[in-house]
mmCIF file of C-alpha atoms in Angstrom:
data_model
loop_
_atom_site.group_PDB
_atom_site.id
_atom_site.type_symbol
_atom_site.label_atom_id
_atom_site.label_comp_id
_atom_site.label_asym_id
_atom_site.label_seq_id
_atom_site.Cartn_x
_atom_site.Cartn_y
_atom_site.Cartn_z
ATOM 1 C CA MET S 1 -18.529 11.197 3.641
ATOM 2 C CA LEU S 2 -19.483 8.674 0.643
ATOM 3 C CA ASN S 3 -18.587 5.716 2.990
ATOM 4 C CA TYR S 4 -21.291 6.491 5.327
ATOM 5 C CA LEU S 5 -23.719 7.794 2.555
ATOM 6 C CA VAL S 6 -23.712 4.567 1.590
ATOM 7 C CA LEU S 7 -23.647 2.926 4.777
ATOM 8 C CA GLY S 8 -26.621 4.483 5.716
ATOM 9 C CA THR S 9 -28.719 3.901 2.820
ATOM 10 C CA GLU S 10 -27.368 0.401 2.507
ATOM 11 C CA GLY S 11 -28.619 -0.042 6.027
ATOM 12 C CA LEU S 12 -31.980 1.391 6.060
ATOM 13 C CA ILE S 13 -33.420 1.508 2.618
ATOM 14 C CA SER S 14 -34.833 -1.961 2.351
ATOM 15 C CA THR S 15 -36.238 -1.725 5.730
ATOM 16 C CA ALA S 16 -37.873 2.236 4.978
ATOM 17 C CA VAL S 17 -39.635 0.893 1.599
ATOM 18 C CA ILE S 18 -40.936 -2.671 3.059
ATOM 19 C CA ALA S 19 -42.231 -0.744 6.434
ATOM 20 C CA GLY S 20 -44.075 1.867 3.681
ATOM 21 C CA LEU S 21 -45.501 -1.020 2.235
ATOM 22 C CA LEU S 22 -46.707 -2.716 4.862
ATOM 23 C CA TYR S 23 -48.066 0.593 6.505
ATOM 24 C CA ALA S 24 -49.871 1.319 3.092
ATOM 25 C CA PHE S 25 -51.210 -2.299 3.233
ATOM 26 C CA ILE S 26 -52.400 -2.633 6.452
ATOM 27 C CA ILE S 27 -54.003 0.765 7.185
ATOM 28 C CA SER S 28 -55.952 0.065 4.151
ATOM 29 C CA LYS S 29 -57.762 -3.281 5.017
ATOM 30 C CA TYR S 30 -57.634 -2.548 8.683
ATOM 31 C CA GLY S 31 -57.807 1.176 9.410
ATOM 32 C CA ARG S 32 -56.677 3.231 12.592
ATOM 33 C CA PHE S 33 -56.521 -0.104 14.790
ATOM 34 C CA GLY S 34 -53.953 -1.785 12.259
ATOM 35 C CA LYS S 35 -52.228 1.832 11.925
ATOM 36 C CA ILE S 36 -52.043 2.255 15.816
ATOM 37 C CA VAL S 37 -50.605 -1.331 15.967
ATOM 38 C CA LEU S 38 -47.976 -0.707 14.005
ATOM 39 C CA ASN S 39 -47.046 3.007 15.396
ATOM 40 C CA CYS S 40 -46.685 1.203 18.694
ATOM 41 C CA PHE S 41 -43.950 -1.651 17.378
ATOM 42 C CA THR S 42 -42.526 1.057 15.343
ATOM 43 C CA LEU S 43 -41.576 3.031 18.476
ATOM 44 C CA ALA S 44 -40.745 -0.026 20.614
ATOM 45 C CA GLY S 45 -38.312 -1.272 18.053
ATOM 46 C CA MET S 46 -36.517 1.761 17.997
ATOM 47 C CA ILE S 47 -36.198 1.811 21.619
ATOM 48 C CA ALA S 48 -35.546 -1.523 21.496
ATOM 49 C CA ALA S 49 -32.588 -0.620 18.903
ATOM 50 C CA GLY S 50 -31.108 2.145 20.966
ATOM 51 C CA VAL S 51 -30.544 -0.295 23.830
ATOM 52 C CA MET S 52 -29.159 -2.796 22.022
ATOM 53 C CA SER S 53 -26.803 -0.138 19.928
ATOM 54 C CA TYR S 54 -25.461 0.699 23.552
ATOM 55 C CA LEU S 55 -25.002 -2.790 24.817
ATOM 56 C CA LYS S 56 -23.262 -3.755 21.794
ATOM 57 C CA ASN S 57 -20.993 -1.040 21.956
ATOM 58 C CA THR S 58 -20.152 -0.813 25.270
ATOM 59 C CA THR S 59 -20.762 -4.173 26.730
ATOM 60 C CA SER S 60 -19.598 -8.070 25.475
ATOM 61 C CA LEU S 61 -23.197 -8.855 26.348
ATOM 62 C CA VAL S 62 -24.534 -9.109 23.277
ATOM 63 C CA HIS S 63 -23.243 -11.738 20.455
ATOM 64 C CA THR S 64 -24.416 -10.424 17.362
ATOM 65 C CA GLY S 65 -24.722 -13.736 15.807
ATOM 66 C CA THR S 66 -26.830 -15.061 18.571
ATOM 67 C CA TRP S 67 -29.645 -12.374 18.751
ATOM 68 C CA ASN S 68 -29.752 -12.324 14.771
ATOM 69 C CA VAL S 69 -30.678 -15.697 14.369
ATOM 70 C CA ARG S 70 -33.258 -14.892 17.118
ATOM 71 C CA ILE S 71 -34.447 -11.983 15.113
ATOM 72 C CA PHE S 72 -34.817 -13.453 11.965
ATOM 73 C CA SER S 73 -36.728 -16.385 13.216
ATOM 74 C CA VAL S 74 -39.220 -14.298 15.011
ATOM 75 C CA SER S 75 -39.465 -11.986 11.813
ATOM 76 C CA LEU S 76 -40.231 -15.060 9.887
ATOM 77 C CA CYS S 77 -42.654 -16.633 12.143
ATOM 78 C CA ALA S 78 -44.323 -13.099 12.585
ATOM 79 C CA LEU S 79 -44.920 -12.834 8.443
ATOM 80 C CA ILE S 80 -45.737 -16.100 7.969
ATOM 81 C CA LEU S 81 -48.657 -15.545 10.514
ATOM 82 C CA MET S 82 -49.280 -12.470 9.013
ATOM 83 C CA VAL S 83 -50.195 -13.775 5.811
ATOM 84 C CA ILE S 84 -52.192 -16.816 6.987
ATOM 85 C CA PHE S 85 -54.270 -14.800 9.479
ATOM 86 C CA ASN S 86 -54.601 -12.077 6.561
ATOM 87 C CA ILE S 87 -56.180 -14.993 4.437
ATOM 88 C CA ILE S 88 -58.656 -16.436 7.009
ATOM 89 C CA SER S 89 -59.722 -12.880 7.828
ATOM 90 C CA SER S 90 -60.406 -11.586 4.346
ATOM 91 C CA GLY S 91 -59.743 -8.033 5.189
ATOM 92 C CA ASN S 92 -61.977 -7.884 7.939
ATOM 93 C CA ARG S 93 -60.834 -5.294 10.663
ATOM 94 C CA ARG S 94 -63.816 -6.838 13.476
ATOM 95 C CA VAL S 95 -63.139 -10.172 13.092
ATOM 96 C CA ILE S 96 -59.952 -11.458 15.732
ATOM 97 C CA PRO S 97 -57.846 -13.228 12.770
ATOM 98 C CA GLY S 98 -57.870 -9.542 11.325
ATOM 99 C CA ARG S 99 -56.210 -8.212 14.658
ATOM 100 C CA ILE S 100 -53.937 -10.953 14.724
ATOM 101 C CA SER S 101 -52.502 -9.966 11.282
ATOM 102 C CA CYS S 102 -52.099 -6.789 12.312
ATOM 103 C CA ILE S 103 -50.543 -7.737 15.399
ATOM 104 C CA MET S 104 -47.933 -10.022 13.240
ATOM 105 C CA ALA S 105 -47.040 -7.325 11.062
ATOM 106 C CA GLY S 106 -46.409 -5.258 14.170
ATOM 107 C CA ILE S 107 -44.027 -7.621 15.498
ATOM 108 C CA TYR S 108 -42.514 -8.225 11.748
ATOM 109 C CA LEU S 109 -42.212 -4.316 11.802
ATOM 110 C CA PHE S 110 -40.768 -4.420 15.334
ATOM 111 C CA THR S 111 -37.738 -6.752 14.314
ATOM 112 C CA ILE S 112 -36.742 -5.577 10.983
ATOM 113 C CA VAL S 113 -36.801 -2.217 12.483
ATOM 114 C CA PHE S 114 -35.072 -3.864 15.644
ATOM 115 C CA TYR S 115 -32.483 -5.177 12.973
ATOM 116 C CA ALA S 116 -31.206 -1.895 11.170
ATOM 117 C CA LEU S 117 -31.161 0.698 13.473
ATOM 118 C CA PRO S 118 -28.390 -0.517 16.237
ATOM 119 C CA ASP S 119 -25.458 0.321 13.418
ATOM 120 C CA ILE S 120 -27.119 3.690 12.517
ATOM 121 C CA TYR S 121 -27.713 5.089 16.279
ATOM 122 C CA ALA S 122 -23.899 3.684 16.657
ATOM 123 C CA TYR S 123 -22.347 5.571 13.436
ATOM 124 C CA PRO S 124 -21.877 9.212 14.647
ATOM 125 C CA PHE S 125 -20.073 7.793 17.926
ATOM 126 C CA ASN S 126 -17.510 6.274 15.480
ATOM 127 C CA PHE S 127 -17.040 9.493 13.633
ATOM 128 C CA SER S 128 -14.833 11.229 16.309
ATOM 129 C CA LEU S 129 -12.257 8.230 16.417
ATOM 130 C CA GLY S 130 -8.310 9.313 15.577
ATOM 131 C CA GLY S 131 -8.560 12.600 16.691
ATOM 132 C CA ALA S 132 -11.456 13.902 14.877
ATOM 133 C CA GLY S 133 -13.622 16.183 17.273
ATOM 134 C CA THR S 134 -17.433 16.663 17.640
ATOM 135 C CA PHE S 135 -17.096 20.316 15.549
ATOM 136 C CA SER S 136 -14.684 19.123 13.473
ATOM 137 C CA SER S 137 -14.732 19.061 9.318
ATOM 138 C CA ALA S 138 -14.503 15.297 9.244
ATOM 139 C CA PHE S 139 -17.017 14.732 11.526
ATOM 140 C CA PHE S 140 -19.500 16.978 9.891
ATOM 141 C CA THR S 141 -18.782 15.398 6.692
ATOM 142 C CA ARG S 142 -19.752 11.891 7.850
ATOM 143 C CA PHE S 143 -22.562 12.909 9.701
ATOM 144 C CA VAL S 144 -23.967 14.521 6.321
ATOM 145 C CA GLY S 145 -22.825 11.589 4.317
ATOM 146 C CA LEU S 146 -24.802 9.319 7.138
ATOM 147 C CA LEU S 147 -27.820 12.126 7.373
ATOM 148 C CA ILE S 148 -28.578 11.950 3.339
ATOM 149 C CA GLY S 149 -28.620 8.288 3.631
ATOM 150 C CA ILE S 150 -31.237 8.114 6.099
ATOM 151 C CA ILE S 151 -33.319 10.918 4.506
ATOM 152 C CA LEU S 152 -33.300 9.435 0.880
ATOM 153 C CA SER S 153 -34.474 6.103 2.776
ATOM 154 C CA LEU S 154 -37.359 7.460 4.805
ATOM 155 C CA VAL S 155 -38.608 9.823 1.640
ATOM 156 C CA ALA S 156 -38.818 6.528 -0.216
ATOM 157 C CA GLY S 157 -40.469 4.604 2.438
ATOM 158 C CA ILE S 158 -43.029 7.629 2.953
ATOM 159 C CA ALA S 159 -43.320 8.227 -0.922
ATOM 160 C CA VAL S 160 -44.308 4.118 -1.165
ATOM 161 C CA TYR S 161 -46.477 4.271 1.757
ATOM 162 C CA ARG S 162 -48.564 7.529 0.020
ATOM 163 C CA VAL S 163 -49.118 5.487 -3.308
ATOM 164 C CA GLY S 164 -49.299 2.552 -1.605
ATOM 165 C CA LEU S 165 -52.623 3.941 0.214
ATOM 166 C CA ARG S 166 -54.388 5.200 -3.226
ATOM 167 C CA ALA S 167 -53.221 1.527 -5.042
ATOM 168 C CA ASN S 168 -55.592 -1.031 -6.212
ATOM 169 C CA ARG S 169 -55.151 -4.012 -3.220
ATOM 170 C CA GLY S 170 -54.232 -6.733 -5.523
ATOM 171 C CA ILE S 171 -50.969 -4.887 -6.455
ATOM 172 C CA LEU S 172 -50.176 -3.618 -3.506
ATOM 173 C CA ASP S 173 -50.259 -7.355 -1.584
ATOM 174 C CA ILE S 174 -48.152 -9.049 -4.608
ATOM 175 C CA VAL S 175 -45.653 -5.550 -4.290
ATOM 176 C CA LEU S 176 -45.645 -6.200 -0.497
ATOM 177 C CA PHE S 177 -45.161 -9.789 -0.010
ATOM 178 C CA ALA S 178 -42.517 -9.881 -3.406
ATOM 179 C CA ALA S 179 -39.952 -7.608 -1.299
ATOM 180 C CA ALA S 180 -40.843 -9.132 2.107
ATOM 181 C CA ALA S 181 -39.770 -12.552 0.541
ATOM 182 C CA ILE S 182 -36.822 -11.131 -0.737
ATOM 183 C CA ASN S 183 -35.812 -10.078 2.746
ATOM 184 C CA ALA S 184 -36.793 -13.288 4.127
ATOM 185 C CA VAL S 185 -34.462 -14.920 1.952
ATOM 186 C CA GLN S 186 -31.816 -12.589 2.955
ATOM 187 C CA GLN S 187 -32.584 -13.519 6.815
ATOM 188 C CA ILE S 188 -32.463 -17.134 6.048
ATOM 189 C CA GLY S 189 -29.260 -16.419 4.528
ATOM 190 C CA LYS S 190 -27.761 -14.825 7.666
ATOM 191 C CA ILE S 191 -29.326 -17.582 9.716
ATOM 192 C CA VAL S 192 -27.790 -20.505 7.617
ATOM 193 C CA THR S 193 -24.248 -18.453 7.674
ATOM 194 C CA VAL S 194 -24.238 -18.547 11.816
ATOM 195 C CA LEU S 195 -25.143 -22.090 12.081
ATOM 196 C CA TYR S 196 -22.672 -22.907 9.134
ATOM 197 C CA THR S 197 -19.917 -20.931 11.129
ATOM 198 C CA ARG S 198 -20.596 -22.785 14.623
ATOM 199 C CA ARG S 199 -20.414 -26.518 12.532
ATOM 200 C CA MET S 200 -24.321 -26.833 13.498
ATOM 201 C CA LEU S 201 -24.832 -27.201 9.467
ATOM 202 C CA SER S 202 -22.587 -28.684 7.086
ATOM 203 C CA GLY S 203 -22.066 -29.394 3.312
ATOM 204 C CA SER S 204 -20.743 -28.153 -0.164
ATOM 205 C CA ASN S 205 -24.454 -27.031 -1.078
ATOM 206 C CA VAL S 206 -24.726 -24.842 1.794
ATOM 207 C CA PHE S 207 -21.491 -23.406 1.494
ATOM 208 C CA ALA S 208 -22.200 -22.212 -1.712
ATOM 209 C CA PHE S 209 -25.175 -20.575 -0.102
ATOM 210 C CA VAL S 210 -23.633 -19.089 2.938
ATOM 211 C CA LYS S 211 -20.974 -18.060 0.129
ATOM 212 C CA TRP S 212 -23.290 -16.357 -2.175
ATOM 213 C CA THR S 213 -25.210 -14.462 0.378
ATOM 214 C CA SER S 214 -21.996 -13.443 2.407
ATOM 215 C CA ASN S 215 -20.766 -11.431 -0.722
ATOM 216 C CA HIS S 216 -24.198 -10.324 -1.873
ATOM 217 C CA ASP S 217 -25.906 -8.586 0.431
ATOM 218 C CA ASP S 218 -25.926 -5.519 -1.709
ATOM 219 C CA ILE S 219 -28.136 -7.469 -4.344
ATOM 220 C CA TYR S 220 -31.092 -8.339 -1.746
ATOM 221 C CA ILE S 221 -31.267 -4.355 -1.098
ATOM 222 C CA ILE S 222 -31.588 -4.134 -4.931
ATOM 223 C CA GLY S 223 -34.188 -6.771 -5.186
ATOM 224 C CA VAL S 224 -36.292 -5.068 -2.392
ATOM 225 C CA MET S 225 -36.082 -1.694 -4.505
ATOM 226 C CA ILE S 226 -36.993 -3.173 -7.787
ATOM 227 C CA ALA S 227 -39.972 -4.729 -6.325
ATOM 228 C CA ALA S 228 -41.511 -2.155 -4.595
ATOM 229 C CA ALA S 229 -40.643 -0.045 -7.719
ATOM 230 C CA VAL S 230 -43.575 -1.905 -9.503
ATOM 231 C CA LEU S 231 -45.858 0.100 -7.354
ATOM 232 C CA PRO S 232 -44.834 3.317 -7.866
ATOM 233 C CA LEU S 233 -43.993 2.928 -11.705
ATOM 234 C CA VAL S 234 -47.745 1.107 -12.212
ATOM 235 C CA MET S 235 -49.638 4.147 -10.730
ATOM 236 C CA TRP S 236 -47.506 6.711 -12.352
ATOM 237 C CA ILE S 237 -48.423 5.416 -15.747
ATOM 238 C CA ARG S 238 -52.438 5.145 -14.828
ATOM 239 C CA SER S 239 -52.121 8.195 -13.436
ATOM 240 C CA PHE S 240 -52.328 9.794 -16.967
ATOM 241 C CA SER S 241 -55.248 7.479 -18.386
ATOM 242 C CA VAL S 242 -57.181 8.286 -15.482
ATOM 243 C CA ASN S 243 -61.436 7.478 -16.350
ATOM 244 C CA GLU S 244 -63.265 8.096 -13.020
ATOM 245 C CA PRO S 245 -66.831 8.748 -13.750
ATOM 246 C CA TYR S 246 -67.891 12.338 -12.095
ATOM 247 C CA SER S 247 -71.252 13.900 -11.287
ATOM 248 C CA ASN S 248 -69.906 17.646 -11.060
ATOM 249 C CA PRO S 249 -66.593 20.082 -11.624
ATOM 250 C CA ALA S 250 -65.715 19.669 -7.886
ATOM 251 C CA GLN S 251 -65.555 15.974 -8.089
ATOM 252 C CA HIS S 252 -63.574 16.040 -11.096
ATOM 253 C CA ARG S 253 -60.761 18.652 -9.654
ATOM 254 C CA LYS S 254 -61.025 16.515 -6.557
ATOM 255 C CA ILE S 255 -60.461 13.220 -8.372
ATOM 256 C CA ARG S 256 -57.441 15.094 -10.869
ATOM 257 C CA ALA S 257 -55.910 16.620 -7.570
ATOM 258 C CA LYS S 258 -55.552 12.895 -6.479
ATOM 259 C CA TRP S 259 -53.672 11.493 -9.263
ATOM 260 C CA ARG S 260 -51.548 14.513 -9.276
ATOM 261 C CA SER S 261 -50.676 13.699 -5.713
ATOM 262 C CA ILE S 262 -50.231 9.722 -7.203
ATOM 263 C CA ARG S 263 -47.805 10.878 -10.048
ATOM 264 C CA ARG S 264 -45.769 13.391 -7.648
ATOM 265 C CA PHE S 265 -45.219 10.562 -5.301
ATOM 266 C CA GLY S 266 -44.857 8.014 -7.664
ATOM 267 C CA THR S 267 -42.217 10.125 -8.955
ATOM 268 C CA THR S 268 -40.543 10.841 -5.958
ATOM 269 C CA ALA S 269 -40.237 6.847 -4.959
ATOM 270 C CA ILE S 270 -38.387 6.012 -8.397
ATOM 271 C CA ILE S 271 -35.856 8.958 -7.953
ATOM 272 C CA CYS S 272 -35.361 7.580 -3.913
ATOM 273 C CA PHE S 273 -34.851 4.155 -5.667
ATOM 274 C CA ILE S 274 -32.252 5.270 -8.989
ATOM 275 C CA LEU S 275 -30.602 7.119 -6.220
ATOM 276 C CA GLY S 276 -30.548 4.029 -3.682
ATOM 277 C CA LEU S 277 -29.262 2.334 -6.926
ATOM 278 C CA LEU S 278 -26.444 4.449 -8.280
ATOM 279 C CA ILE S 279 -25.251 4.654 -4.223
ATOM 280 C CA ILE S 280 -25.528 0.783 -3.567
ATOM 281 C CA LYS S 281 -23.314 0.430 -6.766
ATOM 282 C CA PRO S 282 -20.985 3.035 -8.628
ATOM 283 C CA VAL S 283 -20.845 5.497 -5.578
ATOM 284 C CA LYS S 284 -20.124 2.398 -3.296
ATOM 285 C CA ALA S 285 -17.649 1.073 -5.644
ATOM 286 C CA TYR S 286 -16.130 4.225 -5.423
ATOM 287 C CA ALA S 287 -15.966 4.874 -2.097
ATOM 288 C CA ASN S 288 -14.054 1.473 -1.425
ATOM 289 C CA ARG S 289 -12.245 1.705 -4.234
ATOM 290 C CA PRO S 290 -8.362 0.245 -3.506
ATOM 291 C CA VAL S 291 -5.804 2.714 -2.154
ATOM 292 C CA GLU S 292 -2.543 2.586 -2.942
ATOM 293 C CA LEU S 293 0.116 3.229 -0.141
ATOM 294 C CA SER S 294 3.258 5.253 -1.074
ATOM 295 C CA PRO S 295 6.498 3.509 -1.676
ATOM 296 C CA ILE S 296 8.675 2.866 0.993
ATOM 297 C CA GLU S 297 11.960 4.710 1.033
ATOM 298 C CA GLU S 298 15.178 4.454 1.688
ATOM 299 C CA SER S 299 16.908 4.431 5.633
ATOM 300 C CA ILE S 300 20.208 3.403 6.809
ATOM 301 C CA VAL S 301 20.139 0.811 9.306
ATOM 302 C CA LYS S 302 23.401 0.826 11.605
ATOM 303 C CA ASP S 303 24.288 0.221 15.289
ATOM 304 C CA ASP S 304 20.665 -1.609 15.728
ATOM 305 C CA THR S 305 19.090 1.674 14.755
ATOM 306 C CA VAL S 306 17.448 3.023 11.942
ATOM 307 C CA LEU S 307 18.382 6.139 10.859
ATOM 308 C CA VAL S 308 16.178 8.470 8.510
ATOM 309 C CA PRO S 309 17.732 11.826 7.415
ATOM 310 C CA LEU S 310 15.800 15.028 8.694
ATOM 311 C CA GLU S 311 15.862 16.802 5.094
ATOM 312 C CA GLN S 312 14.433 13.709 3.479
ATOM 313 C CA VAL S 313 11.227 14.364 5.933
ATOM 314 C CA GLU S 314 11.167 17.943 5.753
ATOM 315 C CA ASP S 315 7.899 18.701 3.442
ATOM 316 C CA GLY S 316 5.427 17.788 5.759
ATOM 317 C CA HIS S 317 4.455 14.908 3.734
ATOM 318 C CA LEU S 318 4.005 11.235 5.022
ATOM 319 C CA HIS S 319 7.154 9.408 4.574
ATOM 320 C CA ARG S 320 6.929 5.622 4.713
ATOM 321 C CA PHE S 321 9.761 3.315 5.720
ATOM 322 C CA ALA S 322 10.454 -0.250 6.855
ATOM 323 C CA TYR S 323 12.870 -2.660 8.608
ATOM 324 C CA THR S 324 12.894 -6.258 7.873
ATOM 325 C CA THR S 325 13.245 -8.352 11.352
ATOM 326 C CA PRO S 326 15.350 -11.544 11.996
ATOM 327 C CA ASP S 327 12.487 -13.431 11.349
ATOM 328 C CA ASN S 328 12.253 -11.965 7.690
ATOM 329 C CA ILE S 329 8.907 -9.642 8.791
ATOM 330 C CA GLU S 330 8.915 -6.333 6.856
ATOM 331 C CA VAL S 331 8.057 -3.856 9.749
ATOM 332 C CA ARG S 332 6.294 -0.746 8.615
ATOM 333 C CA PHE S 333 6.508 2.958 9.947
ATOM 334 C CA ILE S 334 5.646 6.356 9.443
ATOM 335 C CA VAL S 335 7.363 9.890 9.772
ATOM 336 C CA ILE S 336 5.806 13.334 9.423
ATOM 337 C CA LYS S 337 6.792 16.881 10.301
ATOM 338 C CA LYS S 338 4.133 18.150 12.243
ATOM 339 C CA PRO S 339 2.896 21.455 10.908
ATOM 340 C CA ASN S 340 4.018 24.810 12.456
ATOM 341 C CA SER S 341 6.306 22.853 14.742
ATOM 342 C CA SER S 342 9.823 21.877 14.384
ATOM 343 C CA SER S 343 8.515 18.175 16.166
ATOM 344 C CA TYR S 344 7.795 14.881 14.096
ATOM 345 C CA GLY S 345 5.355 12.413 14.519
ATOM 346 C CA VAL S 346 6.662 8.911 14.343
ATOM 347 C CA GLY S 347 4.768 5.950 14.854
ATOM 348 C CA LEU S 348 4.200 2.100 13.026
ATOM 349 C CA ASP S 349 1.870 2.000 9.994
ATOM 350 C CA ALA S 350 -0.931 -0.007 11.711
ATOM 351 C CA CYS S 351 -2.584 0.752 15.019
ATOM 352 C CA ASP S 352 -4.598 -0.842 17.517
ATOM 353 C CA ILE S 353 -7.772 -0.639 15.985
ATOM 354 C CA CYS S 354 -7.476 -1.357 12.246
ATOM 355 C CA GLY S 355 -4.227 -3.491 12.453
ATOM 356 C CA GLU S 356 -1.602 -2.794 9.433
ATOM 357 C CA THR S 357 -3.825 -1.834 6.768
ATOM 358 C CA GLY S 358 -1.405 1.385 6.449
ATOM 359 C CA TYR S 359 -2.340 4.824 6.539
ATOM 360 C CA PHE S 360 -1.620 7.342 2.823
ATOM 361 C CA GLU S 361 -1.957 11.583 2.510
ATOM 362 C CA ARG S 362 -5.219 12.822 0.942
ATOM 363 C CA ASN S 363 -5.407 16.656 0.492
ATOM 364 C CA GLY S 364 -2.830 17.106 2.664
ATOM 365 C CA GLN S 365 -4.140 14.970 5.671
ATOM 366 C CA ILE S 366 -3.267 11.474 7.332
ATOM 367 C CA VAL S 367 -6.135 8.783 6.914
ATOM 368 C CA CYS S 368 -6.726 5.242 8.088
ATOM 369 C CA LYS S 369 -6.502 2.883 4.626
ATOM 370 C CA LEU S 370 -9.012 0.558 6.155
ATOM 371 C CA CYS S 371 -11.881 2.764 8.194
ATOM 372 C CA ASP S 372 -10.924 6.313 6.569
ATOM 373 C CA VAL S 373 -10.561 8.213 9.421
ATOM 374 C CA VAL S 374 -8.676 11.347 9.386
ATOM 375 C CA MET S 375 -5.807 11.568 11.968
ATOM 376 C CA ASN S 376 -5.103 14.935 13.885
ATOM 377 C CA ILE S 377 -1.018 15.010 12.404
ATOM 378 C CA ASN S 378 -0.524 16.848 15.826
ATOM 379 C CA THR S 379 -1.827 13.843 17.788
ATOM 380 C CA ILE S 380 0.544 11.020 15.531
ATOM 381 C CA GLY S 381 3.180 9.890 18.051
ATOM 382 C CA PHE S 382 0.163 9.846 20.978
ATOM 383 C CA LYS S 383 -1.774 6.843 22.073
ATOM 384 C CA GLY S 384 -5.652 6.559 21.113
ATOM 385 C CA GLY S 385 -8.255 6.151 18.600
ATOM 386 C CA CYS S 386 -7.131 5.499 15.272
ATOM 387 C CA ASN S 387 -3.492 6.697 15.827
ATOM 388 C CA PRO S 388 -0.483 5.026 14.834
ATOM 389 C CA ILE S 389 0.897 2.646 17.210
ATOM 390 C CA VAL S 390 3.496 4.498 19.466
ATOM 391 C CA ILE S 391 7.119 3.283 18.698
ATOM 392 C CA ASP S 392 10.177 4.534 20.445
ATOM 393 C CA TYR S 393 12.742 6.757 18.651
ATOM 394 C CA LYS S 394 15.240 10.014 19.136
ATOM 395 C CA VAL S 395 16.132 13.029 16.888
ATOM 396 C CA GLY S 396 20.149 13.599 16.657
ATOM 397 C CA ASP S 397 22.772 14.000 14.610
ATOM 398 C CA GLY S 398 20.588 14.824 11.846
ATOM 399 C CA TYR S 399 18.825 11.625 11.680
ATOM 400 C CA ILE S 400 15.311 10.255 13.287
ATOM 401 C CA GLN S 401 16.759 7.292 15.370
ATOM 402 C CA VAL S 402 14.091 4.530 15.587
ATOM 403 C CA PRO S 403 15.988 1.578 18.006
ATOM 404 C CA THR S 404 15.437 -1.639 15.917
ATOM 405 C CA SER S 405 14.475 -3.842 18.845
ATOM 406 C CA THR S 406 11.730 -1.311 19.118
ATOM 407 C CA LEU S 407 10.713 -2.642 15.918
ATOM 408 C CA ILE S 408 11.316 -6.327 16.635
ATOM 409 C CA GLU S 409 8.970 -5.769 19.510
ATOM 410 C CA HIS S 410 6.085 -4.764 17.085
ATOM 411 C CA GLN S 411 6.641 -7.361 14.344
ATOM 412 C CA ASN S 412 3.379 -9.286 15.432
ATOM 413 C CA GLU S 413 1.594 -6.068 14.264
ATOM 414 C CA PHE S 414 2.648 -7.007 10.547
ATOM 415 C CA LYS S 415 3.073 -11.276 10.515
#
């Protein structure tokens, strides 16, 4: 659950916040025309992201790095042109530069939505890997974690939008372009990373920039949130010292209601940003804390066979064993007695999807260390999903008997 809470928040919150600021900026300056343009491009981005998600996860037609370079290049150009034509139009919605600024804002919004959503769409289809069905508790908890991250991001974006509509244009402009500039630096970093890995760029400074960008993705997300938080914070403070003129009690009540609304949405935005920071830093660190695999237990090697005494694995818990091949490679395998059964689940301590990272036991469940997928214990020993790689074995004479030839055959999994 926590892993997908982090993934949902990291993947969407900066996009939602920038979108909220952009909607407030365009609608406050260009009115209904700007809103229609942004709505059309947002919908187009959501549809295009769905198509991209399908192609990325079901075909080999999409090269992610190439597409990212294209998306970010268009995004940066659209952002620059939006700023230029907005300055030329001076916020006049009726002149051609103003309409062009709206369209460029729409294209920019399309690109950030198109980049953010494919992975969000794909996550639910990965929940059931390793035997966790659609109606299982594992699927439900992961879905809830992802959903909370998505809702938190959307609420933050909506709150910023509602505050931005009532904000002074000067501060809204500064906050929007500060957040967009931070996002643009991240986009440039990802472009440079792709070009560097393809040897189209080189140099120690380029490498340092690529390394820092790759290792500090969360810094950009936090930067966007901090920049955006300035707007609700300033408006929240202002709401306690309102001095707008009024000519009758009705106008006074209307002014007070307006600033109460600003205070509420400002408070909501700030709370969302605090929760976002907690999720991206301490919660993420806790969710990704290293898991220590249980120690390898003793077994008997006799006549080219690894023998595991049955009484050693009768407790229904995960047991880990290993055999060192003639090439000095330690091949690990696991054994667990299946619940309410006299049979055993036996397989390599590795899978075809996640490699040899191994499995661990958590609350009576067997979990993949890399992807946190929970195994159905009854399916261990069968092919599919994130299950352990199947190996030959037999049970007899009080032992689980695993041929060393089988383990040697799979030694490449542990190199």
